[in-house]
mmCIF file of C-alpha atoms and ligand atoms in Angstrom:
data_model
loop_
_atom_site.group_PDB
_atom_site.id
_atom_site.type_symbol
_atom_site.label_atom_id
_atom_site.label_comp_id
_atom_site.label_asym_id
_atom_site.label_seq_id
_atom_site.Cartn_x
_atom_site.Cartn_y
_atom_site.Cartn_z
ATOM 1 C CA MET A 53 -28.534 60.155 33.743
ATOM 2 C CA GLY A 54 -31.358 59.909 36.081
ATOM 3 C CA GLU A 55 -31.613 58.381 39.753
ATOM 4 C CA PRO A 56 -31.982 54.569 40.007
ATOM 5 C CA GLU A 57 -35.810 53.807 40.512
ATOM 6 C CA ARG A 58 -37.981 50.796 40.710
ATOM 7 C CA ASP A 59 -39.427 49.703 37.423
ATOM 8 C CA PRO A 60 -42.992 49.585 37.693
ATOM 9 C CA TYR A 61 -43.570 46.467 35.380
ATOM 10 C CA THR A 62 -40.789 44.132 36.581
ATOM 11 C CA GLY A 63 -40.427 45.400 40.014
ATOM 12 C CA ARG A 64 -36.510 45.673 39.476
ATOM 13 C CA MET A 65 -34.402 48.585 40.163
ATOM 14 C CA THR A 66 -33.128 50.382 37.025
ATOM 15 C CA THR A 67 -29.433 51.703 36.572
ATOM 16 C CA GLY A 68 -30.566 55.326 36.043
ATOM 17 C CA HIS A 69 -29.350 55.066 32.315
ATOM 18 C CA GLU A 70 -32.144 56.164 30.055
ATOM 19 C CA TRP A 71 -32.131 56.491 26.253
ATOM 20 C CA ASN A 72 -35.272 58.160 24.550
ATOM 21 C CA GLY A 73 -37.461 57.205 27.455
ATOM 22 C CA ILE A 74 -36.103 53.629 27.563
ATOM 23 C CA ASN A 75 -34.644 52.698 31.102
ATOM 24 C CA GLU A 76 -32.001 50.215 31.672
ATOM 25 C CA LEU A 77 -32.781 47.551 34.225
ATOM 26 C CA ALA A 78 -30.038 46.581 36.776
ATOM 27 C CA THR A 79 -30.433 42.800 36.014
ATOM 28 C CA PRO A 80 -27.719 40.823 37.998
ATOM 29 C CA VAL A 81 -25.752 37.972 36.363
ATOM 30 C CA PRO A 82 -27.767 34.888 37.023
ATOM 31 C CA LYS A 83 -26.435 32.947 40.107
ATOM 32 C CA LEU A 84 -26.199 29.618 38.065
ATOM 33 C CA VAL A 85 -23.712 31.253 35.793
ATOM 34 C CA LEU A 86 -21.609 32.405 38.721
ATOM 35 C CA ILE A 87 -21.746 29.172 40.277
ATOM 36 C CA PHE A 88 -20.553 27.575 37.052
ATOM 37 C CA LEU A 89 -17.623 29.999 36.804
ATOM 38 C CA ALA A 90 -16.715 29.182 40.353
ATOM 39 C CA LEU A 91 -16.827 25.499 39.813
ATOM 40 C CA THR A 92 -14.801 25.707 36.563
ATOM 41 C CA PHE A 93 -12.082 27.663 38.505
ATOM 42 C CA ILE A 94 -12.195 25.231 41.366
ATOM 43 C CA SER A 95 -11.965 22.256 39.128
ATOM 44 C CA SER A 96 -9.102 23.591 37.164
ATOM 45 C CA LEU A 97 -7.217 24.149 40.442
ATOM 46 C CA ILE A 98 -7.852 20.584 41.351
ATOM 47 C CA ILE A 99 -6.672 19.410 38.026
ATOM 48 C CA TRP A 100 -3.442 21.524 38.226
ATOM 49 C CA ILE A 101 -2.638 19.912 41.563
ATOM 50 C CA LEU A 102 -3.376 16.342 40.337
ATOM 51 C CA ALA A 103 -2.367 16.210 36.737
ATOM 52 C CA PRO A 104 0.545 17.400 34.722
ATOM 53 C CA ALA A 105 -0.361 21.017 33.774
ATOM 54 C CA TRP A 106 1.959 23.947 33.698
ATOM 55 C CA PRO A 107 5.055 23.965 31.445
ATOM 56 C CA SER A 108 8.402 25.529 32.350
ATOM 57 C CA VAL A 109 11.354 26.139 30.304
ATOM 58 C CA ASN A 110 12.430 22.447 30.208
ATOM 59 C CA ASN A 111 10.157 20.686 32.577
ATOM 60 C CA TYR A 112 6.496 20.859 33.567
ATOM 61 C CA THR A 113 4.367 20.395 36.758
ATOM 62 C CA LYS A 114 3.849 16.732 37.102
ATOM 63 C CA GLY A 115 0.755 16.684 39.368
ATOM 64 C CA ILE A 116 0.371 14.316 42.325
ATOM 65 C CA LEU A 117 -1.348 11.485 40.505
ATOM 66 C CA GLY A 118 1.654 10.893 38.248
ATOM 67 C CA ILE A 119 -0.476 10.572 35.199
ATOM 68 C CA ASP A 120 1.894 10.311 32.105
ATOM 69 C CA GLN A 121 0.819 9.628 28.623
ATOM 70 C CA ARG A 122 3.951 7.621 27.944
ATOM 71 C CA THR A 123 2.850 5.297 30.850
ATOM 72 C CA THR A 124 -0.601 5.309 29.523
ATOM 73 C CA LEU A 125 0.723 4.182 26.079
ATOM 74 C CA GLU A 126 3.069 1.593 27.547
ATOM 75 C CA ASN A 127 0.264 0.016 29.406
ATOM 76 C CA SER A 128 -1.882 -0.186 26.485
ATOM 77 C CA LEU A 129 1.010 -1.777 24.486
ATOM 78 C CA GLU A 130 1.396 -4.218 27.301
ATOM 79 C CA LYS A 131 -2.255 -5.088 27.071
ATOM 80 C CA ALA A 132 -2.031 -5.630 23.175
ATOM 81 C CA ASP A 133 1.138 -7.816 23.975
ATOM 82 C CA ALA A 134 -0.717 -9.681 26.407
ATOM 83 C CA ILE A 135 -3.246 -10.584 23.742
ATOM 84 C CA THR A 136 -0.469 -11.780 21.092
ATOM 85 C CA THR A 137 2.122 -13.249 23.618
ATOM 86 C CA PRO A 138 0.326 -16.482 24.040
ATOM 87 C CA TRP A 139 0.656 -17.360 20.322
ATOM 88 C CA ARG A 140 4.297 -16.097 20.570
ATOM 89 C CA ASN A 141 5.070 -18.250 23.593
ATOM 90 C CA GLU A 142 3.484 -21.269 21.923
ATOM 91 C CA ILE A 143 5.468 -20.759 18.792
ATOM 92 C CA ASN A 144 8.606 -20.211 20.621
ATOM 93 C CA SER A 145 8.224 -23.323 22.785
ATOM 94 C CA LYS A 146 7.197 -25.847 20.152
ATOM 95 C CA GLU A 147 9.175 -27.634 17.443
ATOM 96 C CA PHE A 148 8.666 -26.763 13.929
ATOM 97 C CA THR A 149 6.984 -30.071 13.022
ATOM 98 C CA GLU A 150 4.763 -29.754 15.945
ATOM 99 C CA ILE A 151 3.616 -26.491 14.936
ATOM 100 C CA LEU A 152 3.184 -27.583 11.195
ATOM 101 C CA ASN A 153 0.871 -30.356 12.317
ATOM 102 C CA ASN A 154 -1.218 -28.069 14.551
ATOM 103 C CA ASP A 155 -3.950 -26.504 12.549
ATOM 104 C CA ASP A 156 -4.937 -23.798 15.102
ATOM 105 C CA LEU A 157 -1.351 -22.537 15.456
ATOM 106 C CA MET A 158 -0.955 -22.588 11.548
ATOM 107 C CA LYS A 159 -3.982 -20.448 11.434
ATOM 108 C CA THR A 160 -2.101 -17.936 13.655
ATOM 109 C CA VAL A 161 1.025 -18.315 11.556
ATOM 110 C CA ARG A 162 -0.865 -17.527 8.288
ATOM 111 C CA GLN A 163 -2.489 -14.576 9.847
ATOM 112 C CA HIS A 164 0.481 -12.999 11.590
ATOM 113 C CA GLY A 165 2.889 -14.290 8.988
ATOM 114 C CA ALA A 166 1.051 -12.637 6.075
ATOM 115 C CA ARG A 167 1.072 -9.383 8.017
ATOM 116 C CA LEU A 168 4.747 -9.664 8.984
ATOM 117 C CA PHE A 169 5.574 -10.651 5.289
ATOM 118 C CA ALA A 170 3.839 -7.661 3.855
ATOM 119 C CA ASP A 171 5.420 -5.263 6.300
ATOM 120 C CA ASN A 172 9.040 -6.507 5.898
ATOM 121 C CA CYS A 173 9.721 -8.732 3.053
ATOM 122 C CA ALA A 174 7.298 -8.041 0.213
ATOM 123 C CA MET A 175 9.117 -5.032 -1.048
ATOM 124 C CA CYS A 176 11.860 -7.268 -2.244
ATOM 125 C CA HIS A 177 10.449 -10.781 -2.535
ATOM 126 C CA GLY A 178 7.127 -9.683 -3.891
ATOM 127 C CA THR A 179 3.684 -9.830 -2.211
ATOM 128 C CA ASP A 180 3.241 -13.574 -3.246
ATOM 129 C CA ALA A 181 7.043 -14.247 -2.383
ATOM 130 C CA THR A 182 7.862 -15.313 -5.894
ATOM 131 C CA GLY A 183 10.723 -12.806 -6.007
ATOM 132 C CA GLY A 184 11.634 -10.656 -9.086
ATOM 133 C CA TYR A 185 14.768 -9.456 -10.860
ATOM 134 C CA GLY A 186 17.654 -9.727 -8.203
ATOM 135 C CA TYR A 187 15.410 -11.141 -5.550
ATOM 136 C CA PRO A 188 15.059 -14.922 -5.246
ATOM 137 C CA SER A 189 11.594 -16.526 -5.362
ATOM 138 C CA LEU A 190 10.941 -18.157 -1.800
ATOM 139 C CA VAL A 191 8.345 -20.607 -2.992
ATOM 140 C CA ASP A 192 10.078 -22.337 -5.895
ATOM 141 C CA ASP A 193 11.782 -25.159 -3.880
ATOM 142 C CA GLN A 194 15.182 -23.866 -5.178
ATOM 143 C CA TRP A 195 17.188 -22.704 -2.087
ATOM 144 C CA LEU A 196 20.554 -20.854 -2.191
ATOM 145 C CA TRP A 197 21.272 -21.409 1.407
ATOM 146 C CA GLY A 198 18.899 -24.231 2.238
ATOM 147 C CA GLY A 199 15.169 -24.623 2.712
ATOM 148 C CA ASP A 200 14.848 -26.510 6.138
ATOM 149 C CA PRO A 201 13.233 -24.335 8.749
ATOM 150 C CA ALA A 202 16.323 -23.979 10.787
ATOM 151 C CA THR A 203 18.515 -22.757 7.739
ATOM 152 C CA ILE A 204 15.745 -20.430 6.702
ATOM 153 C CA MET A 205 15.505 -18.999 10.263
ATOM 154 C CA GLU A 206 19.218 -18.389 10.349
ATOM 155 C CA THR A 207 19.183 -16.659 6.970
ATOM 156 C CA LEU A 208 16.615 -14.460 8.507
ATOM 157 C CA ARG A 209 18.568 -13.770 11.672
ATOM 158 C CA ILE A 210 21.873 -12.974 10.050
ATOM 159 C CA GLY A 211 20.995 -11.871 6.494
ATOM 160 C CA VAL A 212 23.223 -12.192 3.431
ATOM 161 C CA ASN A 213 26.016 -9.625 2.659
ATOM 162 C CA SER A 214 24.208 -7.769 5.307
ATOM 163 C CA GLY A 215 26.749 -6.160 7.391
ATOM 164 C CA HIS A 216 25.857 -8.422 10.458
ATOM 165 C CA SER A 217 28.872 -9.807 12.158
ATOM 166 C CA GLU A 218 28.008 -13.363 11.304
ATOM 167 C CA SER A 219 26.325 -12.559 7.893
ATOM 168 C CA ARG A 220 26.262 -15.017 5.183
ATOM 169 C CA ILE A 221 28.507 -13.976 2.298
ATOM 170 C CA SER A 222 27.431 -14.362 -1.159
ATOM 171 C CA GLN A 223 30.053 -13.582 -3.815
ATOM 172 C CA MET A 224 29.877 -13.975 -7.434
ATOM 173 C CA MET A 225 32.989 -12.475 -8.860
ATOM 174 C CA ALA A 226 33.156 -9.835 -11.604
ATOM 175 C CA TYR A 227 34.985 -12.082 -14.022
ATOM 176 C CA GLY A 228 35.026 -9.296 -16.659
ATOM 177 C CA ARG A 229 35.591 -6.167 -14.778
ATOM 178 C CA ASP A 230 38.259 -7.788 -12.657
ATOM 179 C CA GLY A 231 40.084 -9.044 -15.715
ATOM 180 C CA ILE A 232 39.914 -12.819 -14.808
ATOM 181 C CA LEU A 233 38.304 -13.925 -17.981
ATOM 182 C CA THR A 234 38.298 -12.411 -21.342
ATOM 183 C CA LEU A 235 34.954 -11.563 -23.325
ATOM 184 C CA ASP A 236 35.595 -14.645 -25.457
ATOM 185 C CA GLN A 237 36.117 -16.919 -22.493
ATOM 186 C CA ARG A 238 33.046 -15.528 -20.768
ATOM 187 C CA ARG A 239 30.872 -16.298 -23.773
ATOM 188 C CA THR A 240 32.279 -19.734 -23.926
ATOM 189 C CA VAL A 241 31.611 -20.643 -20.271
ATOM 190 C CA GLY A 242 28.244 -18.781 -20.728
ATOM 191 C CA SER A 243 27.283 -20.927 -23.519
ATOM 192 C CA TYR A 244 28.463 -23.977 -21.434
ATOM 193 C CA ILE A 245 26.117 -23.343 -18.462
ATOM 194 C CA LEU A 246 23.179 -22.592 -20.912
ATOM 195 C CA SER A 247 23.931 -26.107 -22.366
ATOM 196 C CA LEU A 248 23.156 -27.493 -19.032
ATOM 197 C CA THR A 249 19.542 -26.307 -18.949
ATOM 198 C CA GLN A 250 18.626 -25.794 -22.512
ATOM 199 C CA GLY A 251 20.663 -27.838 -24.670
ATOM 200 C CA THR A 252 22.671 -25.848 -27.223
ATOM 201 C CA ASN A 253 23.598 -25.690 -30.784
ATOM 202 C CA ALA A 254 27.228 -24.688 -29.962
ATOM 203 C CA ASP A 255 29.880 -27.093 -31.295
ATOM 204 C CA ASP A 256 31.466 -29.740 -29.293
ATOM 205 C CA ALA A 257 34.817 -28.047 -29.271
ATOM 206 C CA LYS A 258 33.341 -24.800 -27.835
ATOM 207 C CA LEU A 259 31.381 -26.850 -25.200
ATOM 208 C CA LYS A 260 34.622 -28.626 -24.209
ATOM 209 C CA ALA A 261 36.436 -25.340 -23.807
ATOM 210 C CA GLY A 262 33.594 -23.950 -21.875
ATOM 211 C CA SER A 263 33.448 -27.027 -19.495
ATOM 212 C CA GLU A 264 37.173 -26.614 -18.977
ATOM 213 C CA ILE A 265 36.818 -23.009 -17.892
ATOM 214 C CA PHE A 266 33.961 -24.123 -15.765
ATOM 215 C CA MET A 267 36.132 -26.657 -14.036
ATOM 216 C CA GLN A 268 38.766 -24.116 -13.322
ATOM 217 C CA GLN A 269 36.859 -21.100 -12.354
ATOM 218 C CA CYS A 270 33.409 -22.077 -11.460
ATOM 219 C CA GLN A 271 32.957 -25.531 -9.898
ATOM 220 C CA SER A 272 34.488 -24.636 -6.534
ATOM 221 C CA CYS A 273 31.286 -22.778 -5.871
ATOM 222 C CA HIS A 274 28.699 -24.060 -8.421
ATOM 223 C CA GLY A 275 29.865 -27.703 -8.042
ATOM 224 C CA SER A 276 31.283 -29.762 -10.848
ATOM 225 C CA ASP A 277 27.748 -30.558 -12.132
ATOM 226 C CA GLY A 278 26.789 -26.957 -11.755
ATOM 227 C CA ARG A 279 24.075 -27.725 -9.287
ATOM 228 C CA GLY A 280 25.130 -25.111 -6.862
ATOM 229 C CA MET A 281 26.352 -25.244 -3.367
ATOM 230 C CA ARG A 282 24.504 -24.189 -0.207
ATOM 231 C CA SER A 283 27.393 -23.661 1.958
ATOM 232 C CA VAL A 284 28.440 -20.672 -0.277
ATOM 233 C CA GLY A 285 24.898 -19.760 -1.402
ATOM 234 C CA ALA A 286 25.821 -20.404 -5.047
ATOM 235 C CA PRO A 287 22.789 -21.042 -7.214
ATOM 236 C CA ASN A 288 21.971 -24.059 -9.153
ATOM 237 C CA LEU A 289 22.858 -23.348 -12.812
ATOM 238 C CA THR A 290 21.113 -26.367 -14.305
ATOM 239 C CA ASP A 291 17.390 -25.512 -13.453
ATOM 240 C CA ASP A 292 15.214 -22.958 -14.952
ATOM 241 C CA PHE A 293 15.220 -20.499 -12.067
ATOM 242 C CA TRP A 294 17.365 -17.568 -12.501
ATOM 243 C CA ILE A 295 17.633 -14.657 -9.979
ATOM 244 C CA TYR A 296 19.273 -12.364 -12.579
ATOM 245 C CA GLY A 297 17.931 -13.909 -15.794
ATOM 246 C CA GLY A 298 18.885 -16.996 -17.835
ATOM 247 C CA ASP A 299 19.263 -15.372 -21.263
ATOM 248 C CA PRO A 300 22.761 -15.032 -22.918
ATOM 249 C CA VAL A 301 22.718 -11.036 -22.240
ATOM 250 C CA ALA A 302 21.805 -11.378 -18.561
ATOM 251 C CA ILE A 303 24.426 -14.089 -17.937
ATOM 252 C CA ASP A 304 27.014 -11.999 -19.789
ATOM 253 C CA GLN A 305 26.232 -9.317 -17.403
ATOM 254 C CA THR A 306 26.543 -11.626 -14.280
ATOM 255 C CA LEU A 307 29.912 -12.821 -15.519
ATOM 256 C CA ARG A 308 31.234 -9.469 -16.308
ATOM 257 C CA GLU A 309 30.013 -7.489 -13.313
ATOM 258 C CA GLY A 310 29.478 -10.176 -10.814
ATOM 259 C CA ARG A 311 26.464 -10.394 -8.313
ATOM 260 C CA GLN A 312 26.359 -9.634 -4.594
ATOM 261 C CA GLY A 313 22.600 -9.842 -3.494
ATOM 262 C CA VAL A 314 21.948 -8.165 -0.201
ATOM 263 C CA MET A 315 19.466 -9.589 2.264
ATOM 264 C CA PRO A 316 19.001 -7.499 5.350
ATOM 265 C CA PHE A 317 19.469 -9.225 8.808
ATOM 266 C CA TRP A 318 16.533 -9.270 11.316
ATOM 267 C CA ASP A 319 18.415 -10.280 14.154
ATOM 268 C CA ASP A 320 17.328 -7.196 16.150
ATOM 269 C CA ARG A 321 14.385 -6.060 14.206
ATOM 270 C CA LEU A 322 12.005 -9.100 14.478
ATOM 271 C CA SER A 323 11.566 -11.269 17.563
ATOM 272 C CA LEU A 324 12.515 -14.864 17.511
ATOM 273 C CA ALA A 325 8.765 -15.745 17.416
ATOM 274 C CA ASP A 326 8.250 -13.438 14.404
ATOM 275 C CA ARG A 327 11.167 -14.893 12.653
ATOM 276 C CA LYS A 328 9.939 -18.424 13.344
ATOM 277 C CA ALA A 329 6.261 -17.566 12.157
ATOM 278 C CA LEU A 330 7.790 -16.015 8.966
ATOM 279 C CA THR A 331 9.890 -19.261 8.455
ATOM 280 C CA LEU A 332 6.744 -21.325 8.893
ATOM 281 C CA TYR A 333 4.703 -18.830 6.698
ATOM 282 C CA VAL A 334 7.080 -19.051 3.819
ATOM 283 C CA LEU A 335 7.227 -22.833 3.916
ATOM 284 C CA ASP A 336 3.542 -22.963 4.036
ATOM 285 C CA LEU A 337 3.182 -20.701 1.012
ATOM 286 C CA ALA A 338 5.636 -23.007 -0.888
ATOM 287 C CA GLU A 339 3.602 -26.103 0.160
ATOM 288 C CA THR A 340 0.302 -24.569 -0.960
ATOM 289 C CA ARG A 341 1.784 -23.690 -4.269
ATOM 290 C CA LYS A 342 2.833 -27.089 -5.162
HETATM 291 C C1 HEC B 669 16.118 -5.416 0.721
HETATM 292 C C2 HEC B 669 15.491 -6.456 0.009
HETATM 293 C C3 HEC B 669 15.087 -7.763 0.878
HETATM 294 C C4 HEC B 669 14.489 -7.776 1.943
HETATM 295 C C5 HEC B 669 13.542 -6.718 2.502
HETATM 296 C C6 HEC B 669 14.120 -9.281 2.373
HETATM 297 N N1 HEC B 669 14.916 -9.929 1.479
HETATM 298 FE FE1 HEC B 669 15.166 -11.930 1.750
HETATM 299 N N2 HEC B 669 16.555 -11.848 0.207
HETATM 300 C C7 HEC B 669 17.006 -10.823 -0.431
HETATM 301 C C8 HEC B 669 17.961 -11.132 -1.478
HETATM 302 C C9 HEC B 669 18.758 -10.210 -2.430
HETATM 303 C C10 HEC B 669 18.335 -12.556 -1.238
HETATM 304 C C11 HEC B 669 19.289 -13.317 -2.044
HETATM 305 C C12 HEC B 669 20.622 -13.263 -1.167
HETATM 306 C C13 HEC B 669 21.597 -14.156 -1.866
HETATM 307 O O1 HEC B 669 22.073 -13.650 -2.929
HETATM 308 O O2 HEC B 669 22.060 -15.220 -1.343
HETATM 309 C C14 HEC B 669 17.385 -12.984 -0.160
HETATM 310 C C15 HEC B 669 17.275 -14.171 0.392
HETATM 311 C C16 HEC B 669 16.259 -14.718 1.228
HETATM 312 C C17 HEC B 669 16.311 -16.022 1.763
HETATM 313 C C18 HEC B 669 17.231 -17.196 1.299
HETATM 314 C C19 HEC B 669 16.776 -17.958 0.133
HETATM 315 C C20 HEC B 669 17.406 -19.079 -0.182
HETATM 316 O O3 HEC B 669 17.129 -19.501 -1.472
HETATM 317 O O4 HEC B 669 18.272 -19.631 0.510
HETATM 318 C C21 HEC B 669 15.144 -16.128 2.503
HETATM 319 C C22 HEC B 669 14.617 -17.258 3.262
HETATM 320 C C23 HEC B 669 14.735 -14.725 2.616
HETATM 321 N N3 HEC B 669 15.385 -13.906 1.892
HETATM 322 C C24 HEC B 669 13.559 -14.402 3.350
HETATM 323 C C25 HEC B 669 13.125 -13.124 3.517
HETATM 324 C C26 HEC B 669 12.097 -12.872 4.589
HETATM 325 C C27 HEC B 669 11.301 -13.670 5.259
HETATM 326 C C28 HEC B 669 12.166 -11.419 4.565
HETATM 327 C C29 HEC B 669 11.300 -10.598 5.494
HETATM 328 C C30 HEC B 669 11.433 -10.614 6.849
HETATM 329 C C31 HEC B 669 13.090 -10.940 3.602
HETATM 330 N N4 HEC B 669 13.748 -12.050 3.015
HETATM 331 C C32 HEC B 669 13.444 -9.605 3.354
HETATM 332 C C33 HEC B 669 16.505 -9.610 -0.393
HETATM 333 C C34 HEC B 669 15.599 -9.117 0.715
HETATM 334 C C1 HEC B 670 33.309 -17.893 -5.004
HETATM 335 C C2 HEC B 670 32.115 -18.497 -5.411
HETATM 336 C C3 HEC B 670 31.714 -18.552 -6.947
HETATM 337 C C4 HEC B 670 32.439 -18.754 -8.071
HETATM 338 C C5 HEC B 670 33.846 -19.225 -8.095
HETATM 339 C C6 HEC B 670 31.524 -18.724 -9.202
HETATM 340 N N1 HEC B 670 30.260 -18.129 -8.684
HETATM 341 FE FE1 HEC B 670 28.667 -17.768 -9.879
HETATM 342 N N2 HEC B 670 27.638 -17.244 -8.112
HETATM 343 C C7 HEC B 670 28.108 -17.359 -6.858
HETATM 344 C C8 HEC B 670 26.970 -16.936 -5.999
HETATM 345 C C9 HEC B 670 27.150 -16.882 -4.453
HETATM 346 C C10 HEC B 670 26.017 -16.588 -6.790
HETATM 347 C C11 HEC B 670 24.711 -15.819 -6.341
HETATM 348 C C12 HEC B 670 24.865 -14.269 -6.279
HETATM 349 C C13 HEC B 670 23.652 -13.673 -5.782
HETATM 350 O O1 HEC B 670 22.690 -14.273 -5.441
HETATM 351 O O2 HEC B 670 23.749 -12.432 -5.603
HETATM 352 C C14 HEC B 670 26.409 -16.781 -8.207
HETATM 353 C C15 HEC B 670 25.465 -16.573 -9.212
HETATM 354 C C16 HEC B 670 25.840 -16.873 -10.532
HETATM 355 C C17 HEC B 670 24.843 -16.740 -11.661
HETATM 356 C C18 HEC B 670 23.436 -16.189 -11.538
HETATM 357 C C19 HEC B 670 22.415 -17.140 -11.501
HETATM 358 C C20 HEC B 670 21.111 -16.646 -11.481
HETATM 359 O O3 HEC B 670 20.229 -17.241 -10.919
HETATM 360 O O4 HEC B 670 20.845 -15.604 -11.924
HETATM 361 C C21 HEC B 670 25.699 -17.209 -12.704
HETATM 362 C C22 HEC B 670 25.041 -17.399 -14.148
HETATM 363 C C23 HEC B 670 26.826 -17.824 -12.263
HETATM 364 N N3 HEC B 670 26.893 -17.518 -10.916
HETATM 365 C C24 HEC B 670 27.884 -18.306 -13.193
HETATM 366 C C25 HEC B 670 29.132 -18.496 -12.696
HETATM 367 C C26 HEC B 670 30.185 -18.859 -13.712
HETATM 368 C C27 HEC B 670 30.092 -19.331 -15.047
HETATM 369 C C28 HEC B 670 31.314 -18.958 -12.873
HETATM 370 C C29 HEC B 670 32.785 -19.283 -13.317
HETATM 371 C C30 HEC B 670 33.250 -18.456 -14.298
HETATM 372 C C31 HEC B 670 30.902 -18.741 -11.453
HETATM 373 N N4 HEC B 670 29.703 -18.392 -11.363
HETATM 374 C C32 HEC B 670 31.909 -18.735 -10.388
HETATM 375 C C33 HEC B 670 29.308 -17.942 -6.462
HETATM 376 C C34 HEC B 670 30.306 -18.233 -7.356
#
């Protein structure tokens, strides 16, 4: 190691280190880099003071600006709400017929209704609301509980066999399992109800016997003409729409095991405006399918 000396080419001092005749210049860190380092440090100090920064065991330093991602999120949700609230307010404040006759509002209903339906209802009632095995079609004009807007909205609010304190109760009893009717009696009444829709080749005596069982066991819910009763959600047995199938095997199973369809309640899961929009959406779908 030699003495530091001035380098004749650059005019800078050397460090005195020397390798095989090559001297090391004492080049200082450029000022600009030092300034940046200082600025970085100062700005992190400022941010530590202003914004949430240092975690502790079960808390963190909050910073004097009170910035909070949760409040930021809430604010942006509020903004989104402000965009959608006008239609919700309008739908809340207007009568069903008024909305149905208002093309602009119905456009909104179709748009938001389709989204709400896809998110909440389609998994059971099908994407086109035509239902499927165990789930009634909502667009066939055959209503278990009633198809006027107020009734549909109430079905949405409280559900069916849903566990809601005001839930609608749908009870088709298990005539076989519970030993109320023998297999023979179930077949007899089964062929009677099929005769209501399809005509039949069963003999008169059998039909008469079936009709007697029907009057004793079934008419209190399905009506003496078999057309159902909305107060108990009993379906019309004289049309071509079957929730659980209308062939002898399916009817046999219905009579043997009973049926208790469950429709969830939406009381606390969808707002009033959303339930109203869905009601209108379903009615609109049914109308366009006619
Ligand atoms: C978990 C499945 C399921 C989901 C999800 C569901 N439903 Fe239902 N829904 C049913 C069943 C089952 C019934 C028939 C209940 C009965 O037996 O009375 C029903 C009945 C209904 C009825 C009454 C039909 C009538 O004929 O009176 C309406 C209206 C209805 N649903 C609309 C909706 C809407 C709108 C949604 C979405 C918010 C929805 N449902 C979500 C299963 C479901
Ligand atoms: C206490 C009322 C009640 C009585 C009594 C009753 N039912 Fe029902 N029945 C219902 C209800 C409610 C449903 C709908 C169940 C559901 O949607 O989950 C139903 C459904 C049915 C279905 C299925 C319809 C479909 O669309 O798939 C058949 C078939 C039927 N009942 C036949 C009968 C016969 C036959 C009797 C007499 C032996 C009878 N029911 C007695 C209430 C009743």
